[in-house]
PDB file of C-alpha atoms and ligand atoms in Angstrom:
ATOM      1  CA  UNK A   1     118.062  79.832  95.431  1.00  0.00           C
ATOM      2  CA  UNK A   2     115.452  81.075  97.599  1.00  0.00           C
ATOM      3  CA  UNK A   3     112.001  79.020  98.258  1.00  0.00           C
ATOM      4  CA  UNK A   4     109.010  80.869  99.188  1.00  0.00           C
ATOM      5  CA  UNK A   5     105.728  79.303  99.847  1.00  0.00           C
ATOM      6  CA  UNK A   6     102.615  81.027  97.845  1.00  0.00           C
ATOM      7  CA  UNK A   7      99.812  80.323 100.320  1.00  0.00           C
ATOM      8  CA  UNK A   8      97.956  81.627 103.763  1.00  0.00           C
ATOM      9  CA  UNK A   9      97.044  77.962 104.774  1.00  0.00           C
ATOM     10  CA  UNK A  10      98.835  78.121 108.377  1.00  0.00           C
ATOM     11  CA  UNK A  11      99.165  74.559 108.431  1.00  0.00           C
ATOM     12  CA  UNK A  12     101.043  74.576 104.445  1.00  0.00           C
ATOM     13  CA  UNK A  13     103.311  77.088 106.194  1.00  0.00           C
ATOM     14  CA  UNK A  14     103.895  75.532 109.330  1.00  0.00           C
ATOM     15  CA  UNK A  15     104.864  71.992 107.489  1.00  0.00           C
ATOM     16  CA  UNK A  16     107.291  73.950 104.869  1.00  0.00           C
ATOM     17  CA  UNK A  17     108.724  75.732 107.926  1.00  0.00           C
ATOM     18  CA  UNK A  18     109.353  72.343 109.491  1.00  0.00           C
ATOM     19  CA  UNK A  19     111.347  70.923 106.699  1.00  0.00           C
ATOM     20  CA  UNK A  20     113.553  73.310 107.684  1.00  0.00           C
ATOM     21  CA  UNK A  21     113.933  75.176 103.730  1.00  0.00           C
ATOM     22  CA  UNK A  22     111.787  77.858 103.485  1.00  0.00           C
ATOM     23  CA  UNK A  23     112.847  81.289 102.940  1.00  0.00           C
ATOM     24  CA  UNK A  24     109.417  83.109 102.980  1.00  0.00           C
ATOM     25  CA  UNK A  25     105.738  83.023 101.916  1.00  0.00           C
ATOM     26  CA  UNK A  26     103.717  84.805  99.394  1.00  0.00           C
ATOM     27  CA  UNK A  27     100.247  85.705  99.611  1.00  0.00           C
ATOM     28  CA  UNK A  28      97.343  87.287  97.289  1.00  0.00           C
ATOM     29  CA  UNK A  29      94.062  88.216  97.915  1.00  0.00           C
ATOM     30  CA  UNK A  30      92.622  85.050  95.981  1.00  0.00           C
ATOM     31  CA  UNK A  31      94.907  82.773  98.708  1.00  0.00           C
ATOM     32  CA  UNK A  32      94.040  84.728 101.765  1.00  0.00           C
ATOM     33  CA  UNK A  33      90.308  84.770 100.395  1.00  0.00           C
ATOM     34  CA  UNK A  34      90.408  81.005 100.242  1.00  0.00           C
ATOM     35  CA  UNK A  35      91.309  80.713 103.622  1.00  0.00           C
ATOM     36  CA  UNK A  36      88.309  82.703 104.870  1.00  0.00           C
ATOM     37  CA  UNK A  37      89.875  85.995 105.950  1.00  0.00           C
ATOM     38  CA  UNK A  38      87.622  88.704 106.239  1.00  0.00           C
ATOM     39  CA  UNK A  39      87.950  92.429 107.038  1.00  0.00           C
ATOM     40  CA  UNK A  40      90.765  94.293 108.015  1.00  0.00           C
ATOM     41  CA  UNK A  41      91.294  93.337 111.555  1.00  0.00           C
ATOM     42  CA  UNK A  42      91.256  89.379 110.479  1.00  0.00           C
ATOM     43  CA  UNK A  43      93.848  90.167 107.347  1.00  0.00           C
ATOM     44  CA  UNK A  44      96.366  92.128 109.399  1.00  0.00           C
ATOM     45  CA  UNK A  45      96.020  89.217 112.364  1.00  0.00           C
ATOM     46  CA  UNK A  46      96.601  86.801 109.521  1.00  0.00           C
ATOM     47  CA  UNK A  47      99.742  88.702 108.560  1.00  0.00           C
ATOM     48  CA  UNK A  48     100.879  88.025 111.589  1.00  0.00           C
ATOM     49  CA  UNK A  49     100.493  84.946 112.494  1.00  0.00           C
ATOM     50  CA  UNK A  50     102.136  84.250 108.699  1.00  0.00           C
ATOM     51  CA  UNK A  51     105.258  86.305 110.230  1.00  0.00           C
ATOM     52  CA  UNK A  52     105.022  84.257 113.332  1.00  0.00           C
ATOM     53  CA  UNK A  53     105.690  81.064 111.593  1.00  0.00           C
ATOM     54  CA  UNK A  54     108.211  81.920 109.716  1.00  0.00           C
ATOM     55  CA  UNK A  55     111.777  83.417 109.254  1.00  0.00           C
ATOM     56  CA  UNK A  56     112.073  85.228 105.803  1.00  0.00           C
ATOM     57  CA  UNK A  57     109.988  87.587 104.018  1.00  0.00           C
ATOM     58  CA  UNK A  58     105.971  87.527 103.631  1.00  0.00           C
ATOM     59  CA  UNK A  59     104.445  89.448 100.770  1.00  0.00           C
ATOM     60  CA  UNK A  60     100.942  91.117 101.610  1.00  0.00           C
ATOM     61  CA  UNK A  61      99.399  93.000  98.833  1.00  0.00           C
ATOM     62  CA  UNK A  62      97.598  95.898  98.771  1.00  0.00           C
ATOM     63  CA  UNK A  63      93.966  96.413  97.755  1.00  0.00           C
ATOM     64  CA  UNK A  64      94.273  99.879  96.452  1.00  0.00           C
ATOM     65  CA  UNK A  65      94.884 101.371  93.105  1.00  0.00           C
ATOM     66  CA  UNK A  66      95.754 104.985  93.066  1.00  0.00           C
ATOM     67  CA  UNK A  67      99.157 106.091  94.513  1.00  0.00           C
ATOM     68  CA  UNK A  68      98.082 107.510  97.875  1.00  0.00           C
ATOM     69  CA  UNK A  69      95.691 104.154  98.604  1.00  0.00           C
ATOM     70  CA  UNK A  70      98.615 102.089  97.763  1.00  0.00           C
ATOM     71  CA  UNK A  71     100.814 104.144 100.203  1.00  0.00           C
ATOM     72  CA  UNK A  72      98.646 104.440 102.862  1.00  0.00           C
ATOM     73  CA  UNK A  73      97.704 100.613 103.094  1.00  0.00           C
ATOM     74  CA  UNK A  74     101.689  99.634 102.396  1.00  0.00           C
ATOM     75  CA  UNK A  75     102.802 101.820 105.495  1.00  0.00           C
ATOM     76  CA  UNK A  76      99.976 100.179 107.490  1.00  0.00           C
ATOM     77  CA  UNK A  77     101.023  96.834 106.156  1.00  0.00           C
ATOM     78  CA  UNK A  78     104.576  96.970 107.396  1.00  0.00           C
ATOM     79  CA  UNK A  79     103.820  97.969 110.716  1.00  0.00           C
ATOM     80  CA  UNK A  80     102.607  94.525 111.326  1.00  0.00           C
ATOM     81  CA  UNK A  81     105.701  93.025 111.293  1.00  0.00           C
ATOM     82  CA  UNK A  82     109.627  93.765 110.072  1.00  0.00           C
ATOM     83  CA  UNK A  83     109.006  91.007 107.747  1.00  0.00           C
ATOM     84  CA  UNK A  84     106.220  92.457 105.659  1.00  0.00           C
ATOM     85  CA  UNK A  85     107.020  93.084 102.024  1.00  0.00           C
ATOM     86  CA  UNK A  86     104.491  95.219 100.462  1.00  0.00           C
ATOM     87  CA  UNK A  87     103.541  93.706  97.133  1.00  0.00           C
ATOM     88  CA  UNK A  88     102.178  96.009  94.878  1.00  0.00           C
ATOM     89  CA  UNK A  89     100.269  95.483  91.205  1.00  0.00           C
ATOM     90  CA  UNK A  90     102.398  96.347  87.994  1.00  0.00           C
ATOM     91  CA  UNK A  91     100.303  99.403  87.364  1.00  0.00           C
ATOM     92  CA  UNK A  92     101.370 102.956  86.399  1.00  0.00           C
ATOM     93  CA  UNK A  93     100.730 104.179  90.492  1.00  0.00           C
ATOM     94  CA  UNK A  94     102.343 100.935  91.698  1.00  0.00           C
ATOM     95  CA  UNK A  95     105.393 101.487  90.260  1.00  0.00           C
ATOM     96  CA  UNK A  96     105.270 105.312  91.999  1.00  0.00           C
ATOM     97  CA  UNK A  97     104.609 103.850  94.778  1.00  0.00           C
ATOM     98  CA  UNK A  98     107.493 100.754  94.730  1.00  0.00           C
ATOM     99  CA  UNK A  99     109.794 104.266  93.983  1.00  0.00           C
ATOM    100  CA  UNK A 100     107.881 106.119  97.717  1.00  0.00           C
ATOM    101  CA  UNK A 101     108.597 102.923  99.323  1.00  0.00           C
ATOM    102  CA  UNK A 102     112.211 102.321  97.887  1.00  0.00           C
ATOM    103  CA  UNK A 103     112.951 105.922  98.718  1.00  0.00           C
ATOM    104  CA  UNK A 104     112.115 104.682 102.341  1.00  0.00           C
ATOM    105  CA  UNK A 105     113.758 101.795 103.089  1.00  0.00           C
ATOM    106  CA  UNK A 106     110.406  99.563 102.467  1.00  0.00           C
ATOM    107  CA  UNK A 107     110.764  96.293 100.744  1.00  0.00           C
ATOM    108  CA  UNK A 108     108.540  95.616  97.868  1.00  0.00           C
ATOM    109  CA  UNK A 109     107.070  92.705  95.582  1.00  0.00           C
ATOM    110  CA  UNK A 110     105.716  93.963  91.895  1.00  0.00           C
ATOM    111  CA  UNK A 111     103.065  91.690  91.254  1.00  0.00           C
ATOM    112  CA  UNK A 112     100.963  90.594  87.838  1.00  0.00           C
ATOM    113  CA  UNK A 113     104.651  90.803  85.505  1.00  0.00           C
ATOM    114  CA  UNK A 114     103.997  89.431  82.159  1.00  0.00           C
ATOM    115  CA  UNK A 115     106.630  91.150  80.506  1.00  0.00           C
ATOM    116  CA  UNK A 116     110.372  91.706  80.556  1.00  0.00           C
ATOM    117  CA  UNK A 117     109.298  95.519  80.362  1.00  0.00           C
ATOM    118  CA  UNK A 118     107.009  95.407  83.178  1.00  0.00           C
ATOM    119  CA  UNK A 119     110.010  93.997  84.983  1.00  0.00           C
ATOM    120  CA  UNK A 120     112.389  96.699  84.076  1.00  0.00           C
ATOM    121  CA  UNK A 121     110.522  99.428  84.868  1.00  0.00           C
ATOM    122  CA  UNK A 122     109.507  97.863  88.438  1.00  0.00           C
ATOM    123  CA  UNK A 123     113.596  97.190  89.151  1.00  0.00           C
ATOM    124  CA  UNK A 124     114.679 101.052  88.095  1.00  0.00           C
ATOM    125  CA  UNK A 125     111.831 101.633  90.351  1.00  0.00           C
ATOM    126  CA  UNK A 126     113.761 100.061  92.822  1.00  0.00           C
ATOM    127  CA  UNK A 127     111.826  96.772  93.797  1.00  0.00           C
ATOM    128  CA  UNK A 128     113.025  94.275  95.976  1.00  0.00           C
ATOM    129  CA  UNK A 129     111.277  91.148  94.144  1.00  0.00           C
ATOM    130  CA  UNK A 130     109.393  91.231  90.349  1.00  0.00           C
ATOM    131  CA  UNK A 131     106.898  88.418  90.600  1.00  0.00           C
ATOM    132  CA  UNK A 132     106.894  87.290  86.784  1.00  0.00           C
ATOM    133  CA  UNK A 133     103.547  84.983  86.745  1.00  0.00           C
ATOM    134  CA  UNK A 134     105.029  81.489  84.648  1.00  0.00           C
ATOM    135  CA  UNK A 135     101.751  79.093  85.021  1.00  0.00           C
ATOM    136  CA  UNK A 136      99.325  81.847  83.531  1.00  0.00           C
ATOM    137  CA  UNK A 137     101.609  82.894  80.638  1.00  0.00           C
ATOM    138  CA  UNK A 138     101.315  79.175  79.844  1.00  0.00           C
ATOM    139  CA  UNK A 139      97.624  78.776  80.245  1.00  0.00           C
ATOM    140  CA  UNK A 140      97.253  81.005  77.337  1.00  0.00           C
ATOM    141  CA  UNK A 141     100.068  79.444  75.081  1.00  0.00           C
ATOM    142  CA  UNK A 142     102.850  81.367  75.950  1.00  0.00           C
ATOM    143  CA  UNK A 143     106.177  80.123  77.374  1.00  0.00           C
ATOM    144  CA  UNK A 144     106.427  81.394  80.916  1.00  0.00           C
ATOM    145  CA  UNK A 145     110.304  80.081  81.259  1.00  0.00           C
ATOM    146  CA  UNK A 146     111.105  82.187  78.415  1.00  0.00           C
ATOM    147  CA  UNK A 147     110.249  85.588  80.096  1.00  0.00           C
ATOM    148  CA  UNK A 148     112.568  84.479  83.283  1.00  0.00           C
ATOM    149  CA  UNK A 149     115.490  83.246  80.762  1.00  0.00           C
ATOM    150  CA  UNK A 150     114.612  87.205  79.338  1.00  0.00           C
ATOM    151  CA  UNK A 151     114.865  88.850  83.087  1.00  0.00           C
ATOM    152  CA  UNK A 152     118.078  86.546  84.063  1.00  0.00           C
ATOM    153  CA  UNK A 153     119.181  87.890  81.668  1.00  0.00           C
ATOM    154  CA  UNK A 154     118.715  91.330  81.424  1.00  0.00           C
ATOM    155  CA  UNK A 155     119.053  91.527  85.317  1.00  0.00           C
ATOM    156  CA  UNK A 156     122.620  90.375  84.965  1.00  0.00           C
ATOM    157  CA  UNK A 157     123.919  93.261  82.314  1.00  0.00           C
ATOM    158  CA  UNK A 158     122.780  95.974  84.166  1.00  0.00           C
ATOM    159  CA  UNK A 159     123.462  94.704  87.661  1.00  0.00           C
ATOM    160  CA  UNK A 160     120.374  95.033  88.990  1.00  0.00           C
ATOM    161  CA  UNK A 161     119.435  94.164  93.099  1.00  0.00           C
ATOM    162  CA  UNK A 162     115.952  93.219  92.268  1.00  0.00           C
ATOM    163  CA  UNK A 163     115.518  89.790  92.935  1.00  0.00           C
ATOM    164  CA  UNK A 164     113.512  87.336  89.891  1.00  0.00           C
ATOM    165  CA  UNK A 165     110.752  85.758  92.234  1.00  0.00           C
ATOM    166  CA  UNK A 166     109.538  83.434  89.668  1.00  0.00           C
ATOM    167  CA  UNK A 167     105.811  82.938  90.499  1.00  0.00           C
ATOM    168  CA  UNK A 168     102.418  81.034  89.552  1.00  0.00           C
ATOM    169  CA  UNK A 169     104.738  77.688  89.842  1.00  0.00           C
ATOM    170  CA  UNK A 170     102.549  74.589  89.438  1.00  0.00           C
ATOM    171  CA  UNK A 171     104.627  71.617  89.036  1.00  0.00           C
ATOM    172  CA  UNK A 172     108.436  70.173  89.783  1.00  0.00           C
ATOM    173  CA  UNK A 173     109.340  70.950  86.524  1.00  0.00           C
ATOM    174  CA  UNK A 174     108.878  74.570  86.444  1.00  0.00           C
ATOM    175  CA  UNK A 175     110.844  74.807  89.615  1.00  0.00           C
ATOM    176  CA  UNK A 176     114.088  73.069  88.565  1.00  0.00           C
ATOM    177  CA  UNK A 177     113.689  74.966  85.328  1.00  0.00           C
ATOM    178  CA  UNK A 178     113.826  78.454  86.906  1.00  0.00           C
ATOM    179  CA  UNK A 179     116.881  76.867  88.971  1.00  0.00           C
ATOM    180  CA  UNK A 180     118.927  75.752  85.545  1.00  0.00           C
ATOM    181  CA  UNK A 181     118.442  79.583  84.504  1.00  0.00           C
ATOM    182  CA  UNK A 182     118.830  81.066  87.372  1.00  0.00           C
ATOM    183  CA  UNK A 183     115.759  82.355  89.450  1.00  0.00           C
ATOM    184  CA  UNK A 184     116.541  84.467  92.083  1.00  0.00           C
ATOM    185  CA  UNK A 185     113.723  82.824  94.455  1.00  0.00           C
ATOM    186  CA  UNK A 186     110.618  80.449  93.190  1.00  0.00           C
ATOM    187  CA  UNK A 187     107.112  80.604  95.188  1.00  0.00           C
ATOM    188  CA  UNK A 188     105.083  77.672  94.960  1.00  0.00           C
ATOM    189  CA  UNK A 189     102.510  75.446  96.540  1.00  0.00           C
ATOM    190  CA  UNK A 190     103.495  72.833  99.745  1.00  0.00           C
ATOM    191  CA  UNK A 191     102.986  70.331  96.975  1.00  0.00           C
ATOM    192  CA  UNK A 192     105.885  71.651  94.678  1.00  0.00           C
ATOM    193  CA  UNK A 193     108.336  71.829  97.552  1.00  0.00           C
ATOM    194  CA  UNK A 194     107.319  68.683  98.913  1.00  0.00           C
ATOM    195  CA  UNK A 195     107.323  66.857  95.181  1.00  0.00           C
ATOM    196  CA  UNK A 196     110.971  67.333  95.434  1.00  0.00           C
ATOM    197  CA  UNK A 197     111.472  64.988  98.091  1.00  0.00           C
ATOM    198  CA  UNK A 198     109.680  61.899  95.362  1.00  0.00           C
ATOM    199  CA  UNK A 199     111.719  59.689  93.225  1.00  0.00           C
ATOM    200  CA  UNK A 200     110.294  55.647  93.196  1.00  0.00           C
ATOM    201  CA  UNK A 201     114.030  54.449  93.489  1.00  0.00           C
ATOM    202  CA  UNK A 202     114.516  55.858  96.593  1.00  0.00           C
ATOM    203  CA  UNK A 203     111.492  54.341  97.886  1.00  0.00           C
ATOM    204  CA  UNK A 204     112.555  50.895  96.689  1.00  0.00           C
ATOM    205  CA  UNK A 205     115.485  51.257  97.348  1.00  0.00           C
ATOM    206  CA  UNK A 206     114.501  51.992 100.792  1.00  0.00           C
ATOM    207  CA  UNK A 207     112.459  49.216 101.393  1.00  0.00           C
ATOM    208  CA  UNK A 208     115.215  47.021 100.254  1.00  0.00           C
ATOM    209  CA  UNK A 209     117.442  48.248 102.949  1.00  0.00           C
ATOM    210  CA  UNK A 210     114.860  48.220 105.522  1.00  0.00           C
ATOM    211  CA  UNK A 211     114.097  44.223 104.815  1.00  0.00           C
ATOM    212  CA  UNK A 212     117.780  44.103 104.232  1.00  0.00           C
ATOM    213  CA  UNK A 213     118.233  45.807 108.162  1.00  0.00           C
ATOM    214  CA  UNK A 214     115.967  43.317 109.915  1.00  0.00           C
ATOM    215  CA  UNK A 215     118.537  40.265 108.273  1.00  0.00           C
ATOM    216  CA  UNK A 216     121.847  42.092 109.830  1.00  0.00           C
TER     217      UNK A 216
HETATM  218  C1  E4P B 301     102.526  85.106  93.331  1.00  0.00           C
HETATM  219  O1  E4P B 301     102.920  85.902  94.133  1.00  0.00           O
HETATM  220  C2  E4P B 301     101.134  84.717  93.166  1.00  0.00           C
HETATM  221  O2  E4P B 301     100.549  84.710  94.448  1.00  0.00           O
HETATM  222  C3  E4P B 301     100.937  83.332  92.630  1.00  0.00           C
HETATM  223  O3  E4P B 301     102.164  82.693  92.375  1.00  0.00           O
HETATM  224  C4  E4P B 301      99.939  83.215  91.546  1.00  0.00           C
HETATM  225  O4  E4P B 301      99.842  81.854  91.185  1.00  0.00           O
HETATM  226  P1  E4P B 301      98.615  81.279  90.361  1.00  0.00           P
HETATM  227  O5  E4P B 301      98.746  81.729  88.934  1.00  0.00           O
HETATM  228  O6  E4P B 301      98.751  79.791  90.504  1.00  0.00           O
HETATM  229  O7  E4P B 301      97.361  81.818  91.002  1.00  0.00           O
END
């Protein structure tokens, strides 16, 4: 199971980094908006100071809409850095374009899935990640797990390479969930990966052996 990091806070990046687990990062415009970036020159130096940190895979999205937009700023994108993965909105000119980029050896993330059709077509498309979006199927009363238990499934009996990046991950839960049914990778905040590491036994049990220590 992969773990990605969905942020451009250098500092959230840096610490998951240092832990010593992290596979990759995802960004959106709403994240790298949040940080502050502005204008071109600032996102593609932000890219790269992303690719800088890390080892695996970082997911920049484009802005565009139309097919040639969406190429053009994808083939700008990965000339940053070998580890940019264009990620591209489930739209009908995104999913041309995942096929342009497939066709040419470009990695891609299909962004905004809410369905297990979405999904398909972005994988016979050829995409290297579907981002299925868990929290916001559940803030309007759906069942985000159930889509991924859908794609896990429907991955496995046709054999496809795309990999289920299970995204929009706000709490502990939702990540061991998706790792019971078999997520490909999960992207979540520093405080998701880090709420792994909490469990009050350990930390009495802890201080127990550390009083316990100063008595040997
Ligand atoms: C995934 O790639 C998205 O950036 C992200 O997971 C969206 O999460 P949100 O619904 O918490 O904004």
């Amino acid at each position: 199971m992969k773990f990605f990091i969905d942020t451009a806070n250098l500092s959230e990046i840096r610490e998951a980094q240092d832990l010593g687990v992290l596979d990759g990062v995802t960004t959106n415009p709403s994240l790298m908006a949040k940080e502050g970036i502005k204008g071109k020159d600032s996102v593609f130096s932000h890219y790269k100071a992303i690719c800088d940190i890390v080892d695996g895979d970082v997911s920049a999205e484009v802005i565009a809409t139309d097919f040639q937009g969406i190429v053009r700023e994808g083939e700008e994108l990965v000339e940053i850095d070998n580890k940019i993965v264009v990620k591209v909105p489930m739209i009908k000119d995104g999913v041309k374009a995942i096929k342009y980029f497939t066709q040419r050896g470009i990695k891609t993330n299909c962004t905004l899935i809410f369905s297990a059709g979405q999904a398909i077509l972005a994988a016979k498309a050829g995409a290297t990640y579907v981002s299925p979006f868990i929290g916001r199927i559940d803030d309007i009363g759906g069942d985000g797990m159930e889509l991924i238990e859908q794609l896990v499934l429907i991955f496995e009996n046709y054999g496809f390479d795309t990999e289920i990046l299970a995204a929009s991950i706000r709490h502990v839960p939702h990540l061991l969930q998706c790792a019971e049914i078999g997520a490909d990778v999960v992207t979540c905040p520093l405080n998701v990966i880090m709420g792994l590491l909490k469990h009050p036994l350990t930390d009495l049990g802890l201080e127990k052996f550390l009083a316990d220590a100063k008595k040997m």
